[in-house]
Coordinates of C-alpha atoms in Angstrom, one line a residue:
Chain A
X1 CA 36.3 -52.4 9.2
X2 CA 38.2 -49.8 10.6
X3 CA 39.1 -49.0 14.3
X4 CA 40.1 -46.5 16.5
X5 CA 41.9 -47.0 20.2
X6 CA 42.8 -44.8 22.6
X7 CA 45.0 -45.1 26.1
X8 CA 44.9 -45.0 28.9
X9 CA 41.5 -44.8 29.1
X10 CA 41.7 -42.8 32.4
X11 CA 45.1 -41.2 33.8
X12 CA 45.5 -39.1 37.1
X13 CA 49.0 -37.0 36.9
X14 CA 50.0 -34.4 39.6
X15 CA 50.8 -31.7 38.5
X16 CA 54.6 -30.7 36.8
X17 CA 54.5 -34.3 35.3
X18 CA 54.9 -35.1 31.9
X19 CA 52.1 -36.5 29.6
X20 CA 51.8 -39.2 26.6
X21 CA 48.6 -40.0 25.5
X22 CA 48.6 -43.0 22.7
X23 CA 45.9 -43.2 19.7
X24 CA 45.9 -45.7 16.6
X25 CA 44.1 -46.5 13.9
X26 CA 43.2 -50.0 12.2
X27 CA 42.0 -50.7 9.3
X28 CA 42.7 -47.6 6.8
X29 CA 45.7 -46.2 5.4
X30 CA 46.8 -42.6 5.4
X31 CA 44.2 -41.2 7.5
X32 CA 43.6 -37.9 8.8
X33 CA 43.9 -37.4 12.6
X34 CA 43.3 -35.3 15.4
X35 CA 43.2 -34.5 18.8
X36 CA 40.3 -32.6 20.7
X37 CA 39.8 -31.9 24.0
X38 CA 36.2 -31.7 25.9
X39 CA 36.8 -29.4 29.2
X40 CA 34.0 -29.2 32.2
X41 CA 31.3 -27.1 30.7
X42 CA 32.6 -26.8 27.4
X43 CA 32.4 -27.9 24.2
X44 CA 34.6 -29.9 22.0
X45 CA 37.9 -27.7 20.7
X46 CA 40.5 -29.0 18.2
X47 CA 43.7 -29.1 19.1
X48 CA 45.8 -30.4 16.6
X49 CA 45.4 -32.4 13.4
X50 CA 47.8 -34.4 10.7
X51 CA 47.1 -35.1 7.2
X52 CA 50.5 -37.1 7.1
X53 CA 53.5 -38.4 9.2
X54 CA 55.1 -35.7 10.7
X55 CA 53.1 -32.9 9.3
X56 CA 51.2 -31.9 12.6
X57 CA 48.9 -28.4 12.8
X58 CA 47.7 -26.5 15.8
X59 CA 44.3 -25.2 16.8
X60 CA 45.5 -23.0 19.9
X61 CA 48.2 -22.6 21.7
X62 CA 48.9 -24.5 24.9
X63 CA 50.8 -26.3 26.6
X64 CA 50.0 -29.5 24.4
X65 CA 52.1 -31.2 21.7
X66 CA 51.4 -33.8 19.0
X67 CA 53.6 -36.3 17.0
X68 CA 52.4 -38.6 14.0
X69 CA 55.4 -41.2 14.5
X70 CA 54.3 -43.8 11.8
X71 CA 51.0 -43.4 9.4
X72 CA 48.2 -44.6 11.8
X73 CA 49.8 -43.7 15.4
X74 CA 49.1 -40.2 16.5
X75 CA 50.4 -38.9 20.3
X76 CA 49.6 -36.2 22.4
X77 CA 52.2 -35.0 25.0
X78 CA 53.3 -32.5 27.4
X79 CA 56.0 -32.0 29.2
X80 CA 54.9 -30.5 32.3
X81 CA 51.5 -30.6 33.1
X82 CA 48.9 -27.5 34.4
X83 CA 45.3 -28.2 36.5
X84 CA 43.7 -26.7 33.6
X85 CA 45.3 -29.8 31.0
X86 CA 42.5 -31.6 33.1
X87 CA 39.6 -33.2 30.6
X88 CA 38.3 -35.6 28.5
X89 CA 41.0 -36.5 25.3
X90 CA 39.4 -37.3 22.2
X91 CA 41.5 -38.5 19.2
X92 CA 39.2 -39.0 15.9
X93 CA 40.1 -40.0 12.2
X94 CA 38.9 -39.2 8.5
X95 CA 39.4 -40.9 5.3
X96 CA 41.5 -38.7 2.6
X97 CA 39.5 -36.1 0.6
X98 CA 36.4 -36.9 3.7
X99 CA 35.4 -34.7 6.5
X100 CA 33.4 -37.0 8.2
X101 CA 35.2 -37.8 11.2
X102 CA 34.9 -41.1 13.8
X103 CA 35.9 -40.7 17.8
X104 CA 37.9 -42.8 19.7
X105 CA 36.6 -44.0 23.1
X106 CA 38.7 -41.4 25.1
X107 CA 41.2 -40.5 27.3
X108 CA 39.7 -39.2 31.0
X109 CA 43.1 -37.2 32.5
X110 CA 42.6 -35.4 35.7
X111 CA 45.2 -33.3 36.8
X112 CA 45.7 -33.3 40.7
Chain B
X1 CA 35.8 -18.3 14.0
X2 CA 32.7 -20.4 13.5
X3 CA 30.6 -20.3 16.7
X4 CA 28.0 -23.3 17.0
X5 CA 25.0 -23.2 19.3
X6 CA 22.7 -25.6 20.5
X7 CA 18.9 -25.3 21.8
X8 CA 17.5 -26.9 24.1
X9 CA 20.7 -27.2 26.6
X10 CA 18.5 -30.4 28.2
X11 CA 15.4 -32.0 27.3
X12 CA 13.5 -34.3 28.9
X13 CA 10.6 -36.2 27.2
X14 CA 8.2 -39.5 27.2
X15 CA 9.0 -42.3 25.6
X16 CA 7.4 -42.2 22.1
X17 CA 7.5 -38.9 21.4
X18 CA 8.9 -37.0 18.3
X19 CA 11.1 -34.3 19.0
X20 CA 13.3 -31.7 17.6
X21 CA 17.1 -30.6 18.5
X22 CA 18.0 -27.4 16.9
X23 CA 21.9 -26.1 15.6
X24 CA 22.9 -22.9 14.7
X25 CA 25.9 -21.7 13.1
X26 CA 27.5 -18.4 12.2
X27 CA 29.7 -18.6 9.1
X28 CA 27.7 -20.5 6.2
X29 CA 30.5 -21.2 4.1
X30 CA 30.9 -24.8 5.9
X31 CA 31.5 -28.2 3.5
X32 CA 29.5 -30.4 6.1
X33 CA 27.9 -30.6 9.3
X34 CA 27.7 -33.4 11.3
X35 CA 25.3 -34.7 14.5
X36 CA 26.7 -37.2 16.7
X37 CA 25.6 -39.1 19.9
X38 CA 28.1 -39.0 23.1
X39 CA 27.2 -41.1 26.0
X40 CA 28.7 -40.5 29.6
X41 CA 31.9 -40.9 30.0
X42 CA 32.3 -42.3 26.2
X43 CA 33.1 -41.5 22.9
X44 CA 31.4 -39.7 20.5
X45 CA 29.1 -41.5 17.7
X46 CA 28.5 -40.3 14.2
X47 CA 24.7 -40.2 13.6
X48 CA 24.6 -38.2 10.5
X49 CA 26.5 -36.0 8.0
X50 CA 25.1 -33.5 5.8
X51 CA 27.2 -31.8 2.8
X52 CA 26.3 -28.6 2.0
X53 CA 25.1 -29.3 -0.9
X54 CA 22.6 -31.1 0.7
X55 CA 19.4 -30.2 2.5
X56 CA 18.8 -33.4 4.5
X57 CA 19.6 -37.3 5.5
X58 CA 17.7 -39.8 7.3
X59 CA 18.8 -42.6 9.1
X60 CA 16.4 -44.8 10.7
X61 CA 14.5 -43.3 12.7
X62 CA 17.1 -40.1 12.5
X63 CA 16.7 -37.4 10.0
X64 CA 18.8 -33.8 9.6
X65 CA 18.7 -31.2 7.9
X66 CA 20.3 -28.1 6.7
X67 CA 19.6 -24.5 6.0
X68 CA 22.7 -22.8 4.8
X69 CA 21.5 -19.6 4.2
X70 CA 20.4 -18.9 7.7
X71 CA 22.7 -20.5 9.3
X72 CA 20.6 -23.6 10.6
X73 CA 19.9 -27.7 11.3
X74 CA 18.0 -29.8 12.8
X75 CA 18.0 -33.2 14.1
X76 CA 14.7 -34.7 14.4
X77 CA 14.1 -38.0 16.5
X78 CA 10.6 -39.9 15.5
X79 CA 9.0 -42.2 18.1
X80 CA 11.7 -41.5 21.0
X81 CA 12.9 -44.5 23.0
X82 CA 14.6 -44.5 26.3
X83 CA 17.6 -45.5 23.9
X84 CA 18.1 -42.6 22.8
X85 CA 18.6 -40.6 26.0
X86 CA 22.1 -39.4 25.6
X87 CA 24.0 -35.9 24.8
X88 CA 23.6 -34.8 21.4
X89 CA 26.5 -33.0 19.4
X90 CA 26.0 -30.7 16.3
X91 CA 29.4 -29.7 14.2
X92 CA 30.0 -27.5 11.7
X93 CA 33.6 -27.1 9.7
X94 CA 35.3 -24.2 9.1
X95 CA 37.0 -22.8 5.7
X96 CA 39.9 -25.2 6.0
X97 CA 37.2 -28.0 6.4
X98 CA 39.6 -29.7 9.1
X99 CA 38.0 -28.1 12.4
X100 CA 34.7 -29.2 13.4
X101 CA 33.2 -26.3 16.0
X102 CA 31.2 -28.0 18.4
X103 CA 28.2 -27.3 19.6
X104 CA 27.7 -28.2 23.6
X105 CA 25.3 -30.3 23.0
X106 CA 21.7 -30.8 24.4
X107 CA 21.2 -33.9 26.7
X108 CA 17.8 -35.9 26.2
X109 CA 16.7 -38.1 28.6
X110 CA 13.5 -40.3 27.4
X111 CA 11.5 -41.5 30.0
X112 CA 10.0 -45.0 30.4

């Protein structure tokens, strides 16, 4: 069966401070990935997906990145980070030529 | 942009009772939609996903369906258990079938 993990599970950074956040996948190969974010009060928004290593897409522009090191490894990072990064980081996967799409636990960063 | 939009923002009912979440979306050309279950401070689950070809699925005691043409789901609950109280996501893709637009969700609290 397949899996998905996520860390840290919760992260407090002050602000200016850089940001990696780590999500991998077991049990599938070649997956699609992506990263949303689920602010106060808002709903989920994509911010960046992968259909392959290195091939990385963005929703919005921010002050976010993403890198898809190896096949099933997909990170989000920033190098200095605002109050409004502040949220709930949700990395989710789909099979090849599927758009269902499973969550990862989640990543709770508050930005102080 | 596809805009998604839940109703009720919160319901709370007695254990046992049927009920009815409803979705609405504005660009009908989607490939899927899919309803998924958060808890607090967790991930999110997938309940259900409809293609748009189409009209329903059922799971359990779960079933969804899908109105293209106005722009439309549901996600009805049968026999509602304090289980099921949770936050309850609706998605719907956009051309590139990638992004899934969130609703914000209604929360349901069942009640013993």
């Amino acid at each position: 069966s397949q899996t998905i993990h996520q860390w840290p599970a919760t992260l407090v950074q002050p602000v200016g401070s850089p940001l990696s956040l780590e999500c991998t996948v077991e049990g599938t190969s070649n997956p699609n990935l992506y990263w949303y974010r689920q602010a106060a009060g808002r709903g989920l928004q994509l911010l960046f997906y992968s259909v392959g290593i290195g091939q990385i897409s963005s929703e919005v522009p921010q002050n976010l990145s993403a890198s898809r090191p190896q096949d099933r490894q997909f990170i989000l990072s920033s190098k200095k980070l605002l109050l409004s990064d502040s949220g709930f980081y949700l990395c989710a996967w789909s099979r090849r030529g599927s758009y269902e799409q499973y969550f990862g636990p989640g990543t709770r960063l508050t930005v102080t | 942009k596809q805009e998604v939009t839940q109703i009720p923002a919160a319901l709370s009912v007695p254990e046992g009772e049927n009920l009815v979440l409803n979705c609405s979306f504005t660009d009908s050309a989607i490939y899927n939609l899919q309803w998924f279950r958060q808890d607090p401070g967790k991930g999110l689950t997938s309940l259900l996903l409809i293609q748009s070809s189409q009209r329903e699925q059922t799971s359990g005691r779960l079933n969804a369906s899908l109105d293209k043409s106005s722009g439309r789901s549901t996600l009805y609950i049968a026999a509602s258990q304090p289980g099921d109280s949770a936050t309850y996501l609706c998605a719907a893709d956009s051309n590139s079938g990638y992004a899934l637009n969130f609703g914000k969700g209604t929360s349901l609290l069942v009640t013993p």
